[in-house]
Coordinates of C-alpha atoms and ligand atoms in Angstrom, one line a residue:
X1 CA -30.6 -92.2 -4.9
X2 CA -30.4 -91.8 -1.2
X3 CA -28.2 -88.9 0.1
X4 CA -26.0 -90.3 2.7
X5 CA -23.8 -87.7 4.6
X6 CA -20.4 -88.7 6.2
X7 CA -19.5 -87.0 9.0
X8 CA -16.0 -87.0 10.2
X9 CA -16.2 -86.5 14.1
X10 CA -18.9 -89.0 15.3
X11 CA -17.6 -88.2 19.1
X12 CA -17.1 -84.6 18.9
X13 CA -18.7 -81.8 20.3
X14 CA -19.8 -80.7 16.9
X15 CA -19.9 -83.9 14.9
X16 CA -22.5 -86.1 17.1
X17 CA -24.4 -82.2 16.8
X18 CA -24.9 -82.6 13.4
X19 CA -25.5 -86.0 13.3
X20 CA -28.7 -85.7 15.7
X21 CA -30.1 -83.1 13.2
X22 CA -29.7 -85.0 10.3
X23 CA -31.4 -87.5 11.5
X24 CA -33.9 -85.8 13.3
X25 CA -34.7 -84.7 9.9
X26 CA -35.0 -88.2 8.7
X27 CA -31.6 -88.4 6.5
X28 CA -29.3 -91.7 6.2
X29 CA -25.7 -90.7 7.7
X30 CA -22.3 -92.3 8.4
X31 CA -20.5 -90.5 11.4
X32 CA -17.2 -91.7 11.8
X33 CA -14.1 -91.7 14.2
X34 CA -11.5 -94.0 15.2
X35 CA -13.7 -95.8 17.5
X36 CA -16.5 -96.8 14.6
X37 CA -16.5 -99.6 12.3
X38 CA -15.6 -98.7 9.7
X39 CA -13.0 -97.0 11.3
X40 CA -11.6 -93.1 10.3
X41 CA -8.4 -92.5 11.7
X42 CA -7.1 -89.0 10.2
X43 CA -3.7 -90.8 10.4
X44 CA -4.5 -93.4 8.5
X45 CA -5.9 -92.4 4.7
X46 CA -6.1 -95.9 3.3
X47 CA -8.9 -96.4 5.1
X48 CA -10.9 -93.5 4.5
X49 CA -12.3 -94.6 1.2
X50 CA -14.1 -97.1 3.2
X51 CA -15.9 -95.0 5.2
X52 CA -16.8 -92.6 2.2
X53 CA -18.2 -95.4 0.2
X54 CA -22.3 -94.3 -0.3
X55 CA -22.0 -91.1 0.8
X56 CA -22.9 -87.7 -1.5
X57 CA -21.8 -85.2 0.8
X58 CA -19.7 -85.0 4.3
X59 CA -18.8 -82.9 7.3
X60 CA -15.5 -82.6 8.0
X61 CA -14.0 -82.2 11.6
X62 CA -9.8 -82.1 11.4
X63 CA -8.2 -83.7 14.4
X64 CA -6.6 -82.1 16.0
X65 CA -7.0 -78.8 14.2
X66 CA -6.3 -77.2 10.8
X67 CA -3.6 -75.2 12.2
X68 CA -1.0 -78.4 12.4
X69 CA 1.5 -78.3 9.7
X70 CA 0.2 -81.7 8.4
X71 CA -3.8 -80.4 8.3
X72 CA -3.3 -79.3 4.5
X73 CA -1.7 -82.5 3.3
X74 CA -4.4 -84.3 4.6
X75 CA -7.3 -82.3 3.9
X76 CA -5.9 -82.5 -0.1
X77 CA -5.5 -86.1 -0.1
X78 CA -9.3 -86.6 2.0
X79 CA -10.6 -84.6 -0.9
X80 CA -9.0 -86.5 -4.1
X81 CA -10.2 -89.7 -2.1
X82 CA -13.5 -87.8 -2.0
X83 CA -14.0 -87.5 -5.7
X84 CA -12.9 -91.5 -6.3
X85 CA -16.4 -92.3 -3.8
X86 CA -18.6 -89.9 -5.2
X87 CA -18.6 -87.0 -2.3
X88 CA -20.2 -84.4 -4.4
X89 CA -20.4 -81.5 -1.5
X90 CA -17.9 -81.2 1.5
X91 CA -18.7 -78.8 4.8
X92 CA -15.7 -78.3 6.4
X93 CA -15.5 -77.1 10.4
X94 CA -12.5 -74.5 10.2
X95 CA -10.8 -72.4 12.7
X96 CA -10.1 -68.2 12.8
X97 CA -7.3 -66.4 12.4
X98 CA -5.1 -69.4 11.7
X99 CA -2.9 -69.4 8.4
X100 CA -2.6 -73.2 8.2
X101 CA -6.5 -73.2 8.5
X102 CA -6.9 -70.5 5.7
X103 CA -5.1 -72.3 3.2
X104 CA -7.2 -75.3 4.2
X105 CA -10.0 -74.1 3.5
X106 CA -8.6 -72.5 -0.2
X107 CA -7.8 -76.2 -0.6
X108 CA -11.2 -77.0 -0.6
X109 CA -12.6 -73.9 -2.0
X110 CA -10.5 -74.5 -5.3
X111 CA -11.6 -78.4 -5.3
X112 CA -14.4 -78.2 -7.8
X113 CA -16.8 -79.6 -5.4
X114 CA -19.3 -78.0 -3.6
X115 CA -18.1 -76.6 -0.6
X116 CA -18.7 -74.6 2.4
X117 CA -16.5 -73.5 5.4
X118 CA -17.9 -72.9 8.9
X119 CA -14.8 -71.0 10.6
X120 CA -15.6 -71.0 14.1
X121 CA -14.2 -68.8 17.5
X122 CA -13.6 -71.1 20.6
X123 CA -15.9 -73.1 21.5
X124 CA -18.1 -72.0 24.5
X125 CA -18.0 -76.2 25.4
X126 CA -14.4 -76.0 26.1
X127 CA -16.1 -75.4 29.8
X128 CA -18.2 -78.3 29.5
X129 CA -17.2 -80.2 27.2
X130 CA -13.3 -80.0 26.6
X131 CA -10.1 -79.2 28.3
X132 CA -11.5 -76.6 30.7
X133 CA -13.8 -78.5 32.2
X134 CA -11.6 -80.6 35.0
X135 CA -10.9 -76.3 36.0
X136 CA -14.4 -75.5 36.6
X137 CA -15.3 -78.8 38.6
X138 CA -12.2 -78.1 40.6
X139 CA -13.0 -74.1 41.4
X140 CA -9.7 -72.6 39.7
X141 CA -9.0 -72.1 35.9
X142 CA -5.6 -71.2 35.5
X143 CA -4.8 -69.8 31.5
X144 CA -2.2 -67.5 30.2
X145 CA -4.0 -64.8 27.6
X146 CA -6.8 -64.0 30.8
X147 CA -7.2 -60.6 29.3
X148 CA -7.5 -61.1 25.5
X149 CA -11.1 -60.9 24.2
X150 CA -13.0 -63.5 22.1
X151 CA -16.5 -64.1 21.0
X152 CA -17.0 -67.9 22.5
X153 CA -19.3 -69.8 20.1
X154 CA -21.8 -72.3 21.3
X155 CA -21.2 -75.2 19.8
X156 CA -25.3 -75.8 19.0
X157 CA -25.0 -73.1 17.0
X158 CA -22.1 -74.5 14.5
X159 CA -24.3 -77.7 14.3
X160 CA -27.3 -75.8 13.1
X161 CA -25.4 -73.9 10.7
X162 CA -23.4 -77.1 9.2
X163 CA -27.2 -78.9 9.2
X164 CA -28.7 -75.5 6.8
X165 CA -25.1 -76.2 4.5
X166 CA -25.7 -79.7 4.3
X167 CA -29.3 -79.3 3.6
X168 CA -30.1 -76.2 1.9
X169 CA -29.2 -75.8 -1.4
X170 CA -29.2 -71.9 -1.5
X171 CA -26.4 -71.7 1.1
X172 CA -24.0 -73.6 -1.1
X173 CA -20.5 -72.3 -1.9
X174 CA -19.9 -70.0 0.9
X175 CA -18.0 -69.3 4.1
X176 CA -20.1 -68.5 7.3
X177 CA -17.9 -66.8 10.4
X178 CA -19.4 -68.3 13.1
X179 CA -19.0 -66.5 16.4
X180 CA -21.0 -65.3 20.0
X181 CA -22.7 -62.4 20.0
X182 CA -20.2 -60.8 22.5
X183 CA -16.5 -60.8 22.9
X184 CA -15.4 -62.0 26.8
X185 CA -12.2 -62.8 28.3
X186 CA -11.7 -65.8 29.6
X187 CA -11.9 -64.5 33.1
X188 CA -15.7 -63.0 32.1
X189 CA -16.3 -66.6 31.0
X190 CA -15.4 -67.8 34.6
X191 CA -17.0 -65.2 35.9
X192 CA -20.4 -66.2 34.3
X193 CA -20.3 -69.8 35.0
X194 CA -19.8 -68.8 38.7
X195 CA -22.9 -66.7 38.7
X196 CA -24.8 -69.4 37.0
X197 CA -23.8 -72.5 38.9
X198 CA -23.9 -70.4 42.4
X199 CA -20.0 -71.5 43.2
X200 CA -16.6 -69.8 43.8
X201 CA -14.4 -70.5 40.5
X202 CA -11.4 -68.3 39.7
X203 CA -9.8 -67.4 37.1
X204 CA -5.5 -67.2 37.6
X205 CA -3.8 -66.0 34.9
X206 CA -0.5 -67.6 34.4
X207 CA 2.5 -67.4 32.1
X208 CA 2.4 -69.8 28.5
X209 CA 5.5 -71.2 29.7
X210 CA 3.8 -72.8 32.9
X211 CA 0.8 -73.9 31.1
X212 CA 2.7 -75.2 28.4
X213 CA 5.2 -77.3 31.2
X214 CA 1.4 -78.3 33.1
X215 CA 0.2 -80.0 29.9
X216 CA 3.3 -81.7 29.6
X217 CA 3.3 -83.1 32.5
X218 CA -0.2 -84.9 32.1
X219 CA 1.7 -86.4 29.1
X220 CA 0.1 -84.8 26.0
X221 CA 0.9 -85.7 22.9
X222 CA 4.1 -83.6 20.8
X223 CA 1.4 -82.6 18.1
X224 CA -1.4 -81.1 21.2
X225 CA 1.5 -79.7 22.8
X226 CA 2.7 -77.5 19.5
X227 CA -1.2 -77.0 19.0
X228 CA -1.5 -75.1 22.8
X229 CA 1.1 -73.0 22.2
X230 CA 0.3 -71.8 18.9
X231 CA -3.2 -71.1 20.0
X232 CA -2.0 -69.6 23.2
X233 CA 1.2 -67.3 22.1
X234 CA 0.4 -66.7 18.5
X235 CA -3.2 -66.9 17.5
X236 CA -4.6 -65.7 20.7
X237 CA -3.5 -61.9 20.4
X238 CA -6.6 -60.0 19.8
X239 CA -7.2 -60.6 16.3
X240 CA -9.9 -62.6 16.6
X241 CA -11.9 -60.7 19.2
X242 CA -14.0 -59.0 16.6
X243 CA -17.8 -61.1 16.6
X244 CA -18.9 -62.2 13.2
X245 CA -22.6 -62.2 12.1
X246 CA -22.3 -66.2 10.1
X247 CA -25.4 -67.7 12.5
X248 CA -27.8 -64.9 11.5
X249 CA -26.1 -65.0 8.0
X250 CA -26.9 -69.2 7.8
X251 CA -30.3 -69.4 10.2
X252 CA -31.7 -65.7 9.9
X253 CA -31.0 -65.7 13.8
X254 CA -29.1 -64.3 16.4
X255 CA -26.0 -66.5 17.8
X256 CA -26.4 -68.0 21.3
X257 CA -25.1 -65.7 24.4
X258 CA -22.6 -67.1 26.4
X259 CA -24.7 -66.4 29.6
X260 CA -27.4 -68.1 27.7
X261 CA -25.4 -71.6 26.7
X262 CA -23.7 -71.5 30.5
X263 CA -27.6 -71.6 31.7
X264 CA -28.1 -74.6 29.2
X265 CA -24.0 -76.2 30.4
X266 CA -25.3 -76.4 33.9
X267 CA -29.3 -77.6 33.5
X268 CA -27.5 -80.5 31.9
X269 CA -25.3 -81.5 35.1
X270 CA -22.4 -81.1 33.5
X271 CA -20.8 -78.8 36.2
X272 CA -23.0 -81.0 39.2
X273 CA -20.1 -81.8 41.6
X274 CA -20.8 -85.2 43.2
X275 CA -22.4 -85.5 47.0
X276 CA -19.8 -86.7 49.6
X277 CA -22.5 -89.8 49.3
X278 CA -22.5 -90.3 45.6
X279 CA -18.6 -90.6 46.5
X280 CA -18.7 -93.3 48.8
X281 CA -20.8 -95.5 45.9
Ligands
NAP1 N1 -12.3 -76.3 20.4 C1 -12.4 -75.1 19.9 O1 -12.5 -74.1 20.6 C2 -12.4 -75.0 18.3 C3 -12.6 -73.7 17.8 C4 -12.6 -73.6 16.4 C5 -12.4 -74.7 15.6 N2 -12.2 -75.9 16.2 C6 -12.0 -77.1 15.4 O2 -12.7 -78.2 15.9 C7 -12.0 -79.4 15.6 C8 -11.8 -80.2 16.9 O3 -12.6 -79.8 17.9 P1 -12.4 -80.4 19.4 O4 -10.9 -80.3 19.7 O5 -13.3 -79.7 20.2 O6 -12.6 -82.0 19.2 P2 -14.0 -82.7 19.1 O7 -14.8 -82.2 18.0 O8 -14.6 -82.7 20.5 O9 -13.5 -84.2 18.7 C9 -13.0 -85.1 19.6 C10 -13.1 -86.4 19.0 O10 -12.3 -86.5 17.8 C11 -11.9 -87.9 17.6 N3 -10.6 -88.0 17.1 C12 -9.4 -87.7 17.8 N4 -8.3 -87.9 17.1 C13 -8.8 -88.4 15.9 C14 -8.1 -88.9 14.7 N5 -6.8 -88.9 14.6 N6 -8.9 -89.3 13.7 C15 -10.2 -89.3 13.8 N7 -10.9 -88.9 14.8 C16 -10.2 -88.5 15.9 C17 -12.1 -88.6 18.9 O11 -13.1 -89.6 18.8 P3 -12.5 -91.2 18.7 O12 -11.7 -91.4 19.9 O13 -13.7 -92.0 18.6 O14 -11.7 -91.2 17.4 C18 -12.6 -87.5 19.9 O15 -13.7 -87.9 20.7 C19 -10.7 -79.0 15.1 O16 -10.7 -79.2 13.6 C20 -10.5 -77.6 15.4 O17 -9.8 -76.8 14.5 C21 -12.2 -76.1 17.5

């Protein structure tokens, strides 16, 4: 029987990852998102089985994280659908230090399937990738929690561990912490990327409450908006500052530095600011 994977999160920064290993490797895969046909749209679980149909095993990227109040619900009921189409082993991409993500993942350890959880720090890709990246382009990256450690992960690195889950039998059944080697602030983070791409880009520390008011006014959604602050005010307090040893644990080698992936970030033009002439095109 051919082993298809599913992989929830065809457009992420972890899920189109993943993909390009499995099929580097030569294995069949179904990556998914609300743009794909067929369609998987998180908020809409009667069409999920669709998507599932041939598929043995599946990575699973929650949208728009596990710490939402509706994250368990749906990871349950994405499981039970699971079983019905034959999903015999689930990797599921989890957040740390988030109680709505830890019971989550119980969910899933207690499912009877094969499971693993890859609980992750912040992505180092936010930079390049995700909601910071508009800061760095524009020379100022204005956070509140400037001064609160954590070991950014680079996102190759969950990729490569979820592709040894999915593939390696011997890795089965168990949870691999995925961090960076070092903890940094986000102000060292800016500080690096500065060094690396030669530019000025500062870091401005500013309250939750004006972040939170910022992001509003671009017209987030409620749910991204609850998300923020919980991440920001709550989660983001030092707990999480301690680096985990999951990449050596999964690949028998050391997680990426951040100085390392920022070197990568801007080989790949990523942080290239357009010529005045490119401009005028
Ligand atoms: N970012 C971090 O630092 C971090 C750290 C630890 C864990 N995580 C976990 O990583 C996951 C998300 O990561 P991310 O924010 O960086 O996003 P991401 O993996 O980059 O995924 C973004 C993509 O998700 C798809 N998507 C959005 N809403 C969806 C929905 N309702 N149903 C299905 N697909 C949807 C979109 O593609 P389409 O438009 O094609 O649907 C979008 O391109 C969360 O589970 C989070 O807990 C993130």
């Amino acid at each position: 029987m051919t082993i298809s994977t599913l992989i929830i999160g065809k457009n992420g920064k972890t899920g189109r990852r993943v993909e390009e290993r499995l099929i580097a490797a030569g294995q069949e895969t179904r990556a998914v998102s609300r743009s794909t046909s067929p369609a998987f749209d998180w908020l809409s679980p009667d069409n999920w089985l669709e998507a599932m149909q041939g598929c043995t095993r599946a990575y699973v990227c929650f949208q728009p994280d596990l710490a939402v109040p509706n994250a368990q619900a749906a990871i349950a009921e994405f499981i039970r659908q699971a079983k019905i189409a034959g999903i015999k082993h689930i990797v599921l991409l989890s957040g740390r230090g988030e109680e709505g993500a830890q019971q989550a993942e119980k969910i899933l350890i207690n499912s009877g399937l094969d499971w693993n959880v890859v609980r992750a720090s912040w992505f180092s890709q936010n930079f390049s990738e995700g909601f910071l990246i508009d800061g760095i382009l524009s020379g100022q990256v204005a956070l509140p929690s400037g001064d609160i450690p954590e070991p950014f992960i680079d996102v190759d690195d969950i990729a490569d561990v979820a592709f040894a889950c999915l593939t390696q039998q011997s890795l089965v059944n168990q949870v691999f912490e995925v961090t960076g080697p070092e903890a940094l602030t986000f102000n060292d983070c800016v500080k690096i990327i500065a060094n690396v791409t030669q530019r000025d880009i500062q870091f401005m520390p500013i309250s939750a409450k004006t972040f939170l008011s910022a992001l509003a006014e671009q017209g987030l959604p409620e749910e991204v908006l609850w998300l923020m602050n919980e991440l920001f005010t709550v989660v983001m307090d030092g707990r999480n500052r301690n680096p985990q040893n999951g990449v050596e644990k999964a690949l028998g080698r050391p997680a990426t530095s951040f100085y390392d992936y920022a070197t990568k970030a801007f080989a790949s033009g990523v942080w290239t600011l357009p010529t005045p002439a490119a401009e005028n095109n």
